[in-house]
Coordinates of C-alpha atoms in Angstrom, one line a residue:
X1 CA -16.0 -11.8 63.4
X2 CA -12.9 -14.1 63.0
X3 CA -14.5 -16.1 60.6
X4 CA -15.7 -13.2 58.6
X5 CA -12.1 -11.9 58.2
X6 CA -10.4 -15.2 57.2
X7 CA -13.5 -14.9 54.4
X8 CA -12.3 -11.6 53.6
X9 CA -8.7 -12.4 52.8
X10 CA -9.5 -15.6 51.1
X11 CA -11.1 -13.5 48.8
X12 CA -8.8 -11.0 48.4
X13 CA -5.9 -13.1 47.9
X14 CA -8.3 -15.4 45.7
X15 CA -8.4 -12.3 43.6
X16 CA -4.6 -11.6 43.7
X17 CA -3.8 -14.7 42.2
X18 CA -6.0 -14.5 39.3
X19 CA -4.6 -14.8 35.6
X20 CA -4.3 -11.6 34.3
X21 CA -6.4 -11.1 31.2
X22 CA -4.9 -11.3 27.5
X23 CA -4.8 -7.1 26.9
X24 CA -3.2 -7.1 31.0
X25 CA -0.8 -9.5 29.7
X26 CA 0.3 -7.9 26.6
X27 CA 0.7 -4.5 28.3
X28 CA 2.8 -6.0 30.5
X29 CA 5.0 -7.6 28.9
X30 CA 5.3 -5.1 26.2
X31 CA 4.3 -6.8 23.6
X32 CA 1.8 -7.6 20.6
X33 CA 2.3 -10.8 18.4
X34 CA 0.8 -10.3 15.3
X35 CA 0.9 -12.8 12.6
X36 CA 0.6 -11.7 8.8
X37 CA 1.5 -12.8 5.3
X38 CA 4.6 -11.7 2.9
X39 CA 3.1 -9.7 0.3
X40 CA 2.4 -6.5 -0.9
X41 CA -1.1 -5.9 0.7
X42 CA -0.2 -6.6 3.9
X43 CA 3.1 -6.5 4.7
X44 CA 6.8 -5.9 3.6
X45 CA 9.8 -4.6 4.2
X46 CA 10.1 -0.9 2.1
X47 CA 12.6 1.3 1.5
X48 CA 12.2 2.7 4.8
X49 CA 11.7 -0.4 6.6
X50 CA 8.7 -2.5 7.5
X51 CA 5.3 -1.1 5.7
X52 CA 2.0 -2.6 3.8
X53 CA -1.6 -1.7 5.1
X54 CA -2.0 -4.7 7.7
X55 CA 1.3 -3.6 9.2
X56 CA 0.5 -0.1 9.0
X57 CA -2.8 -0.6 11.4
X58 CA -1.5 -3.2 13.1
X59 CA 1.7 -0.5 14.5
X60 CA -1.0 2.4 15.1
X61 CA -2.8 -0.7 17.8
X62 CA 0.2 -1.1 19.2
X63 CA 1.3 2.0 19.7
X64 CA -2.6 2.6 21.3
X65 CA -1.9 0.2 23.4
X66 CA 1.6 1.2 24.3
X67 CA 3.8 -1.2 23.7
X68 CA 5.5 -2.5 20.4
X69 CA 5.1 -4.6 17.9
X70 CA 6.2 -7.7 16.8
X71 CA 4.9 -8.9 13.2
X72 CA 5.7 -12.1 11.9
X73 CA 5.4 -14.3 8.6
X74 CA 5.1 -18.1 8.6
X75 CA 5.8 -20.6 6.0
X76 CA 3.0 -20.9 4.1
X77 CA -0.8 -19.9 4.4
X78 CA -2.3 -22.0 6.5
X79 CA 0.5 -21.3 9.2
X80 CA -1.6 -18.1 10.0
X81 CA -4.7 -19.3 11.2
X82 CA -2.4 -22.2 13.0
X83 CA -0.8 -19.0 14.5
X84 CA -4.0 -17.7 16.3
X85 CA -5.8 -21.2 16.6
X86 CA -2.5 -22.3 19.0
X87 CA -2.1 -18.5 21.2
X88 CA 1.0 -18.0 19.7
X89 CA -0.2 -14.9 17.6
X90 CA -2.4 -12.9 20.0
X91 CA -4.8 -11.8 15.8
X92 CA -3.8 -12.6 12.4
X93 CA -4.1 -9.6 10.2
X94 CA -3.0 -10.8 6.9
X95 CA -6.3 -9.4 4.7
X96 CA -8.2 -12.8 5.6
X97 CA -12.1 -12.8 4.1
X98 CA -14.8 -13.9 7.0
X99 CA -15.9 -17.0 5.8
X100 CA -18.5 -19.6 7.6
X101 CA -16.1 -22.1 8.2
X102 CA -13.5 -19.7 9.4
X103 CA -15.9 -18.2 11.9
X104 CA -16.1 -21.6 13.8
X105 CA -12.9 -21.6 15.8
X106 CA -12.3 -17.7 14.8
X107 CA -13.6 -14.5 16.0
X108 CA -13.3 -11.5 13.5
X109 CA -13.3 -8.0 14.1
X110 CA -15.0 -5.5 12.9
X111 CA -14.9 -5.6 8.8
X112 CA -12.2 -2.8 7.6
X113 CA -11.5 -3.3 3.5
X114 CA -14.0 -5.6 0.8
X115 CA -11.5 -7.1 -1.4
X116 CA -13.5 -9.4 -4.4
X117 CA -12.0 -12.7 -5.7
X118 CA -11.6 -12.7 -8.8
X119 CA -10.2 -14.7 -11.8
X120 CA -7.0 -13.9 -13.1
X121 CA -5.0 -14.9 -16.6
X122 CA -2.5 -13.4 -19.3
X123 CA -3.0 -10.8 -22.2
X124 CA -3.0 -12.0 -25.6
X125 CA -5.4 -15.1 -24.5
X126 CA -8.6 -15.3 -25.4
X127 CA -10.6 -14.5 -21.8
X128 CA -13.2 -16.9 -20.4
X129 CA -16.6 -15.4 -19.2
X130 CA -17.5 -18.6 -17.1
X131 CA -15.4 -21.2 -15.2
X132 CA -16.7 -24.0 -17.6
X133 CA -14.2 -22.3 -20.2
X134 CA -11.3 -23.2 -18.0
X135 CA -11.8 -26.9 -17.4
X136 CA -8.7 -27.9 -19.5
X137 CA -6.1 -25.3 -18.0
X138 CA -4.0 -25.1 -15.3
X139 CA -6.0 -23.2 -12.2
X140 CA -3.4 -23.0 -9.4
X141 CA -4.4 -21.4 -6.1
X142 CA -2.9 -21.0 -2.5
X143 CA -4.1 -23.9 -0.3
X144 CA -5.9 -23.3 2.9
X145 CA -7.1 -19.7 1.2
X146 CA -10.3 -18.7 0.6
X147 CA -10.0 -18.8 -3.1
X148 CA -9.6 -22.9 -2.5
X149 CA -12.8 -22.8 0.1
X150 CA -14.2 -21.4 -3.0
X151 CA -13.7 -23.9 -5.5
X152 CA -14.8 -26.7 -3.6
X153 CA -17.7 -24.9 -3.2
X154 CA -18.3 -24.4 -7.1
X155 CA -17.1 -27.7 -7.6
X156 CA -20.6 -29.4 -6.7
X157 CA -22.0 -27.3 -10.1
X158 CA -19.0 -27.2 -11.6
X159 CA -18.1 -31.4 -12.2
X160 CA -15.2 -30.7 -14.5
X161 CA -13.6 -28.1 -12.3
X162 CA -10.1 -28.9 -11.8
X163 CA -7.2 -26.7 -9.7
X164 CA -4.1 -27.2 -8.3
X165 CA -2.9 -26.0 -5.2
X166 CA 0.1 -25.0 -3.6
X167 CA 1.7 -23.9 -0.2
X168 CA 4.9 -23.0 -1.8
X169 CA 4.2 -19.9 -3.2
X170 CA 2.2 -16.4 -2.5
X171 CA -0.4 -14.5 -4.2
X172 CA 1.9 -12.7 -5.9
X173 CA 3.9 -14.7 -7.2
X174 CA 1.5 -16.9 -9.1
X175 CA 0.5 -13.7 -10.9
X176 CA 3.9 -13.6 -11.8
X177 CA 3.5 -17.2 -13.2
X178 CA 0.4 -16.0 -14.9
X179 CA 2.6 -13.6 -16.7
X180 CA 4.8 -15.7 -17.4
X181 CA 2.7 -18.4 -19.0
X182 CA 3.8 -20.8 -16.4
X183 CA 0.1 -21.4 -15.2
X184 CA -2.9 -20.7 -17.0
X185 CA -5.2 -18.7 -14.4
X186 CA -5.1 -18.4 -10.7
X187 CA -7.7 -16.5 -8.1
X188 CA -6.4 -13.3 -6.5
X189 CA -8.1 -10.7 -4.4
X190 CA -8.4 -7.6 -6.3
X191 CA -6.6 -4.9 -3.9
X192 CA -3.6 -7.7 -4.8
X193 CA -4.1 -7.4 -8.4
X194 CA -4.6 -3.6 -8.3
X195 CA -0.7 -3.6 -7.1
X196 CA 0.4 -6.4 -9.1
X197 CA -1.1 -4.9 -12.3
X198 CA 2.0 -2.5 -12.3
X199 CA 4.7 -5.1 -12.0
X200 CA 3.1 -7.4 -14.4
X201 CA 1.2 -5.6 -17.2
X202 CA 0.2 -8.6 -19.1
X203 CA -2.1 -10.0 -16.3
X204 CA -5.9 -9.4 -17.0
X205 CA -9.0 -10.0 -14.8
X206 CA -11.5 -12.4 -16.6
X207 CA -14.5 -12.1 -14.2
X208 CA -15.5 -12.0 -10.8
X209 CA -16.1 -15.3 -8.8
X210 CA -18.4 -13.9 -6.1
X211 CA -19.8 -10.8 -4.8
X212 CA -17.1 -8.8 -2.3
X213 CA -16.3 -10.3 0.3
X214 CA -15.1 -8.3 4.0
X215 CA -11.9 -8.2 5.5
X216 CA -11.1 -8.2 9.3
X217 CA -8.5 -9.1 12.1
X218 CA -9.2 -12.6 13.4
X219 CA -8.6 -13.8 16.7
X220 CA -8.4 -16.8 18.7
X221 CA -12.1 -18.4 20.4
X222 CA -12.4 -18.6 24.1
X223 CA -13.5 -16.5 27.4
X224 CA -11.1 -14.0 27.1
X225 CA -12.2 -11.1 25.0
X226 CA -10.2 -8.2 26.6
X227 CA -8.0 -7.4 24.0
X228 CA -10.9 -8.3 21.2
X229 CA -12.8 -5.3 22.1
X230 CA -9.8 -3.2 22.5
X231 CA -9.3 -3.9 18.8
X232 CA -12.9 -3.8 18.1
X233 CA -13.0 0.1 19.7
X234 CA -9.8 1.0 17.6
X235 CA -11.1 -0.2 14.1
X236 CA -14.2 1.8 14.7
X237 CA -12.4 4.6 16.2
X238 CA -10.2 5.3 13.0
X239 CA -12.9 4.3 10.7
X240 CA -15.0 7.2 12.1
X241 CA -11.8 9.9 12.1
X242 CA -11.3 9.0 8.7
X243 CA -7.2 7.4 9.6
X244 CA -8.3 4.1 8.2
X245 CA -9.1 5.7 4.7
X246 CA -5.9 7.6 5.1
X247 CA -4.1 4.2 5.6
X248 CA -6.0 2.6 2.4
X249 CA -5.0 6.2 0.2
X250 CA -1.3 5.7 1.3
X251 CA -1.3 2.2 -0.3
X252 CA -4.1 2.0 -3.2
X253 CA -5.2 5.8 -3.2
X254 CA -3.3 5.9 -6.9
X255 CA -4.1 2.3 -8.5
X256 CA -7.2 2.5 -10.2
X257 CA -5.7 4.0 -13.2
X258 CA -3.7 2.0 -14.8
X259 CA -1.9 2.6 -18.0
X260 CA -0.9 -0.5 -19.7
X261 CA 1.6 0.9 -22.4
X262 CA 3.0 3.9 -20.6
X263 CA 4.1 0.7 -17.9
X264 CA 5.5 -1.2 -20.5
X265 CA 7.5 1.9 -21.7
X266 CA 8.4 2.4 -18.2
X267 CA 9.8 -0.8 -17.8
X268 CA 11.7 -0.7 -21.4
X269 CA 13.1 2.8 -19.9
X270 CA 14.3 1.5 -17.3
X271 CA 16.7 -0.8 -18.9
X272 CA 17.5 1.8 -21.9
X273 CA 17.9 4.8 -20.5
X274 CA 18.2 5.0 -16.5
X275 CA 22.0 3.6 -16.2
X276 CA 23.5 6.6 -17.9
X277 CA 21.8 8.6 -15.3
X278 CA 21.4 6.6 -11.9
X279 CA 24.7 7.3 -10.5
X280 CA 23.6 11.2 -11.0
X281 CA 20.7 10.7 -8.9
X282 CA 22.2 8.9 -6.6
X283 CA 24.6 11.3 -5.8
X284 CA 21.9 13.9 -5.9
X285 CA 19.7 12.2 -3.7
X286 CA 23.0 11.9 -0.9
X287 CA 23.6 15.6 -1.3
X288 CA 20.0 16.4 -0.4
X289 CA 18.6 13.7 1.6
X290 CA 15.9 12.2 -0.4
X291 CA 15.4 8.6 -2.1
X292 CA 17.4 8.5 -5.2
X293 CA 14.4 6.4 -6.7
X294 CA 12.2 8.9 -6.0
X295 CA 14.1 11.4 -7.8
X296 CA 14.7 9.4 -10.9
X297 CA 10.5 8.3 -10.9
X298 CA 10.1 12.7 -11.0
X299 CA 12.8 12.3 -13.4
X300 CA 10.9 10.1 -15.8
X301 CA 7.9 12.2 -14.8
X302 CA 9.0 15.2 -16.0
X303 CA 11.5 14.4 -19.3
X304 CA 11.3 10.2 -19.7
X305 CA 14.9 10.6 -18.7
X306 CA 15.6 13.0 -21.5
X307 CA 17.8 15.7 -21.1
X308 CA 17.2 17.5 -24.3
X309 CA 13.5 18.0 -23.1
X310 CA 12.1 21.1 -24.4
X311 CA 8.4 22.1 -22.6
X312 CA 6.1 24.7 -24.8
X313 CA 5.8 26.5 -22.1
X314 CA 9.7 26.6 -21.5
X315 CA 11.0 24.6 -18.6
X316 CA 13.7 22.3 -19.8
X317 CA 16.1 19.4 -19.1
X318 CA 15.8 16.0 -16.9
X319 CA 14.0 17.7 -13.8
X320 CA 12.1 20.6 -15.9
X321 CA 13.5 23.2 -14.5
X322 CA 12.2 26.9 -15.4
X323 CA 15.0 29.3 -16.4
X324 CA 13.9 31.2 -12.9
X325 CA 14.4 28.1 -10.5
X326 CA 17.4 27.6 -12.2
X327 CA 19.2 31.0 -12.0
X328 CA 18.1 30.5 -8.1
X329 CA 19.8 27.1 -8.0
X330 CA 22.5 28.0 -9.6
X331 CA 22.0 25.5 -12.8
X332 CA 23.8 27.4 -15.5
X333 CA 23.0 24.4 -18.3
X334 CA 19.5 22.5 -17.6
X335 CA 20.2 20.7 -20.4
X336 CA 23.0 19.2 -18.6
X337 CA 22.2 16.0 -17.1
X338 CA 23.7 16.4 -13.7
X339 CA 23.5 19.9 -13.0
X340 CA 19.3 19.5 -13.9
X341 CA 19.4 16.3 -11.8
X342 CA 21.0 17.9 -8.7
X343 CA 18.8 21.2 -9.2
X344 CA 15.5 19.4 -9.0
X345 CA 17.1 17.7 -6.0
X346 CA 18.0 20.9 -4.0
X347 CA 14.5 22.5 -5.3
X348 CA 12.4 19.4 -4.1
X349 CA 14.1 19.6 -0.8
X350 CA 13.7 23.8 -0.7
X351 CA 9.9 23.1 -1.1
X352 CA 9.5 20.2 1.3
X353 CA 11.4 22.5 4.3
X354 CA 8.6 24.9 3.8
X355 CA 5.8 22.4 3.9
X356 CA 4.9 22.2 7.5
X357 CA 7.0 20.1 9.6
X358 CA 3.7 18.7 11.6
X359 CA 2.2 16.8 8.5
X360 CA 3.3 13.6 8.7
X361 CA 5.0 11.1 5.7
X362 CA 4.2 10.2 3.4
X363 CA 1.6 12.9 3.0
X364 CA 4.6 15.5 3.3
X365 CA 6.4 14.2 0.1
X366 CA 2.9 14.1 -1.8
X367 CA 2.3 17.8 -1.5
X368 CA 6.0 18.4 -1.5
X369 CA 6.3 17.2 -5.1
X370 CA 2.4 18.7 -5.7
X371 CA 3.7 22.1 -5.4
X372 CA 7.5 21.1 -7.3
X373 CA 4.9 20.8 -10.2
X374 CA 1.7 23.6 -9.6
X375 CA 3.5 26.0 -7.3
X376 CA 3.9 26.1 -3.8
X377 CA 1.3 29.1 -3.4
X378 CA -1.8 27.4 -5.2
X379 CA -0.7 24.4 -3.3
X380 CA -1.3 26.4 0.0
X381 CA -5.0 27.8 -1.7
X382 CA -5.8 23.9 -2.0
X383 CA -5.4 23.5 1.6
X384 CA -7.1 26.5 2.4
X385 CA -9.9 25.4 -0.1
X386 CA -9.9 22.0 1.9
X387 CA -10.2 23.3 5.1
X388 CA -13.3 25.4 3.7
X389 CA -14.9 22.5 2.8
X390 CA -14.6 20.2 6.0
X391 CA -11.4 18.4 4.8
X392 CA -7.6 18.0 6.8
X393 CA -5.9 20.1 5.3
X394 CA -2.6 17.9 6.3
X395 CA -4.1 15.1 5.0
X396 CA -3.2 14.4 0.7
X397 CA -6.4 12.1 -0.1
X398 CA -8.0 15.3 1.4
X399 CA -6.0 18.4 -0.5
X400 CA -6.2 16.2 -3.8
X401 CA -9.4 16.1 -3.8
X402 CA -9.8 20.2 -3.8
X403 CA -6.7 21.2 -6.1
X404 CA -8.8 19.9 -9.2
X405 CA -11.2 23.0 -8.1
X406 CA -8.4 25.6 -8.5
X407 CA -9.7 25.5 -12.5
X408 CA -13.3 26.3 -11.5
X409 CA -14.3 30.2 -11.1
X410 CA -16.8 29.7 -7.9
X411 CA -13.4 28.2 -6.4
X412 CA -10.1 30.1 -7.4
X413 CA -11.5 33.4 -7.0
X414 CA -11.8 32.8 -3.7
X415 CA -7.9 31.8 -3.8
X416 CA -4.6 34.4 -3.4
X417 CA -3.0 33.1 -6.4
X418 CA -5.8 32.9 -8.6
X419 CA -6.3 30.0 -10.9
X420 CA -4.2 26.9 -11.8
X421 CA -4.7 23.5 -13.3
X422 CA -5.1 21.3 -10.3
X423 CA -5.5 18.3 -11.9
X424 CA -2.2 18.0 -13.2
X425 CA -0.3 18.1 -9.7
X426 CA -2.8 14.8 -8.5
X427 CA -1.7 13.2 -11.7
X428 CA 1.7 14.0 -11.5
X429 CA 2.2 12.8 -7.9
X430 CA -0.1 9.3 -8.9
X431 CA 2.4 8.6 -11.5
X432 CA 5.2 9.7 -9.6
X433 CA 4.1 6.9 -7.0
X434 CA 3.3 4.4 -9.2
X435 CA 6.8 5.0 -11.3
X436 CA 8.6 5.5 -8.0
X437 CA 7.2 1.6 -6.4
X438 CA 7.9 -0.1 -10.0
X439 CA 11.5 1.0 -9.9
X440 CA 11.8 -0.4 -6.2
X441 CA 10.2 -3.3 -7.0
X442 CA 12.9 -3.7 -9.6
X443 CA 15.8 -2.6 -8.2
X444 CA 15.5 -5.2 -5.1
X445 CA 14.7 -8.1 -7.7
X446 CA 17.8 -7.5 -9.9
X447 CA 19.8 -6.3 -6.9
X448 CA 19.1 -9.5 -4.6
X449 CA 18.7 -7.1 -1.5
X450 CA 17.4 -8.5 1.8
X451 CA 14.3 -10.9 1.4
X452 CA 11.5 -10.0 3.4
X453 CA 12.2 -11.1 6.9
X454 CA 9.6 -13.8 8.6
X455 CA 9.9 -11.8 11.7
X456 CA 9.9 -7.7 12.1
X457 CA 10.0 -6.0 15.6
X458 CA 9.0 -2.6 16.0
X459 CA 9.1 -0.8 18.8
X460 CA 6.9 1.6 20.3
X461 CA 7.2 5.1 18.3
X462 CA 5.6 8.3 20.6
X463 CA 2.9 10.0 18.6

């Protein structure tokens, strides 16, 4: 009997001192290492602090799990996969493709974005079809990437292939030496030039270089696979409620059409004609809480920063305001640059106090600024319309897909306010976006504000 006991509590106290697993050891201490990449598709610090898609999904795992996050950036690429290879990261998510010879000493996750590689260079040169065209240039790449892993592959039918690589600078920037005509060509992955394309007009696609490609976390090899399935039941988990396409809206849901002129316009704009008016949205955007870059991109929405705007259908000034709205605000002049700036300020705010407070940002803003341009009321038939037809309707990837069938007959009559142009709000809030993120993007670069830092905390947010 004595023997059997002393067995007993061997075991037991065997079991005590047993290493806690990697998802026990996060919980308790609080803490999920995650490492990433500086760049726009993964992550940044915004105007709001840190944001981008990896960071994004990473925050909504930690905040599953309970504890916060801690996100960090090393030099250079290959200091991710170092990252994970050594423990010190517990996943890299930093939009890495799942390659063969990354799967040897990596474990992926379950596949959440295809991004394709593809073959960048500069407007007003004559575009190669094939890689043999290239063979003379200057083909720079990130090392360690997979767009290197993929020229060494090509390289074996491709003799004459020649590239350059370099550790010193990210995706993003060597589209900006594309622009510039400081390289020839480079390899990015498309969600990257879909952004880019914005900031740097000029920069064309020439061709693809392979088929697409999937996107996943990737985590460390070994026995412990505790916190791999936790993250393989949360990428499926917000695949199937539809959060991970809501994640991938919030970012690219706006960048397929791009409009190479109206950008370069844009840009001129913003040089021309924006200083006589940014202290005025400034000020407004003080007085009623709300980005003053946002209210200058509505701005150039609405008028190109022109005050002397004249609609046919009436509405007037910098912010459009109708001679209604601005007998309400108060405006007495909406030709007046100030007063029209500081009406569509207070009116933007008036609507977004009605839009309910559950619906969370940025989706709030989107329909806030949906219903500054269609109406508040057919704004409120969309959402009905997209509950209806199976859709959230606090959700704008899901309302913007049903204002467009405000025009059609079968639809608005269904509607209290009857029929409106629902196309126009989704454009006008896509442009809006894409005005609002150029302006940023420009602003911090001419501004020197704070770089991105190579490591973010966040803490745990209740949802």
């Amino acid at each position: 009997m004595r023997i059997a006991i002393v067995i007993v509590l061997a075991l037991l106290l065997g079991t005590c001192s047993q290493k806690p697993n990697q998802l026990e050891q996060v919980l308790e201490s609080g803490e999920l290492r995650v490492v990433t990449r500086n760049s726009p598709t993964t992550f940044y610090l915004g105007a709001e602090g840190p944001a981008g898609f990896e960071h994004d999904l990473a925050q909504l795992f930690a905040e599953r799990l309970g504890v916060g996050l801690v996100m960090y950036a090393p030099e250079g690429f290959p200091g991710v996969l170092n990252e994970v290879r050594h423990g010190r990261a517990h996943f890299a998510a930093a939009g890495l493709s799942i390659t063969e010879s990354r799967k040897k000493d990596l474990r992926f996750g379950p596949p959440y974005q295809e991004v394709t590689q593809q073959l960048v260079y500069r407007y007003g040169v004559r575009r190669p079809r094939e890689l043999d065209e290239i063979k003379e240039s200057n083909l720079t790449v990130m090392s360690g990437t997979s767009h290197e892993d993929l020229l060494r592959e090509l390289s074996s039918d491709y003799p004459n292939l020649a590239w350059e690589s370099t550790d010193t600078a990210e995706s993003e920037e060597l589209l900006q030496w594309v622009s510039n005509r400081v390289i020839d060509y480079t390899i990015a992955d498309s969600t990257e030039i879909a952004l880019a394309r914005r900031f740097y007009p000029e920069i064309r696609v020439a061709f693809d270089m392979r088929e697409p490609e999937p996107i996943a976390w990737a985590f460390r090899r070994g026995d412990d696979d505790s916190l791999y399935m936790e993250a393989v039941k949360f990428i499926n988990e917000t695949r199937q409620s539809g959060l991970l396409s809501q994640i991938a809206d919030r970012y690219y849901g706006y960048t397929d059409k791009f409009d190479y002129v109206g950008t370069r316009i844009y840009m001129r704009h913003i040089d021309s004609r924006l200083p006589a008016y940014r202290e005025m949205f400034d000020k407004a955007g003080e007085f009623g809480g709300i980005d003053w870059r946002l209210l200058a991109a509505m701005g150039y929405q609405e008028s190109h920063w022109n005050p002397r705007a004249v609609s046919p259908t009436g509405v007037r000034g910098i912010m459009m305001l109708t001679k209604v709205t601005a007998q309400q605000l108060g405006v007495e002049n909406r030709s007046d640059p100030e007063s029209s700036i500081l009406g569509g300020a207070q009116y933007l705010q008036h609507i977004k106090n009605r839009i309910p407070e559950r619906i969370p940002e940025p989706d709030r803003t989107w329909m806030a600024l949906a219903a500054y341009n269609i109406g508040r009321g057919h704004l409120e038939d969309a959402r009905v319309l997209t509950v209806s037809n199976g859709g959230d309707p606090d959700r704008w990837m899901d309302v913007r897909e049903n204002l467009p069938l405000l025009s059609q007959k079968k639809w608005y009559s269904r509607t209290k306010h009857g029929y409106a142009r629902g196309r126009e709000p989704v454009k006008y809030v896509e442009n809006i976006r894409s005005y609002y993120d150029i302006l940023v993007w420009i602003i911090n670069s001419r501004e020197n504000t704070e770089p991105l830092n190579s490591t973010v905390q966040t803490t745990m947010r209740s949802t």
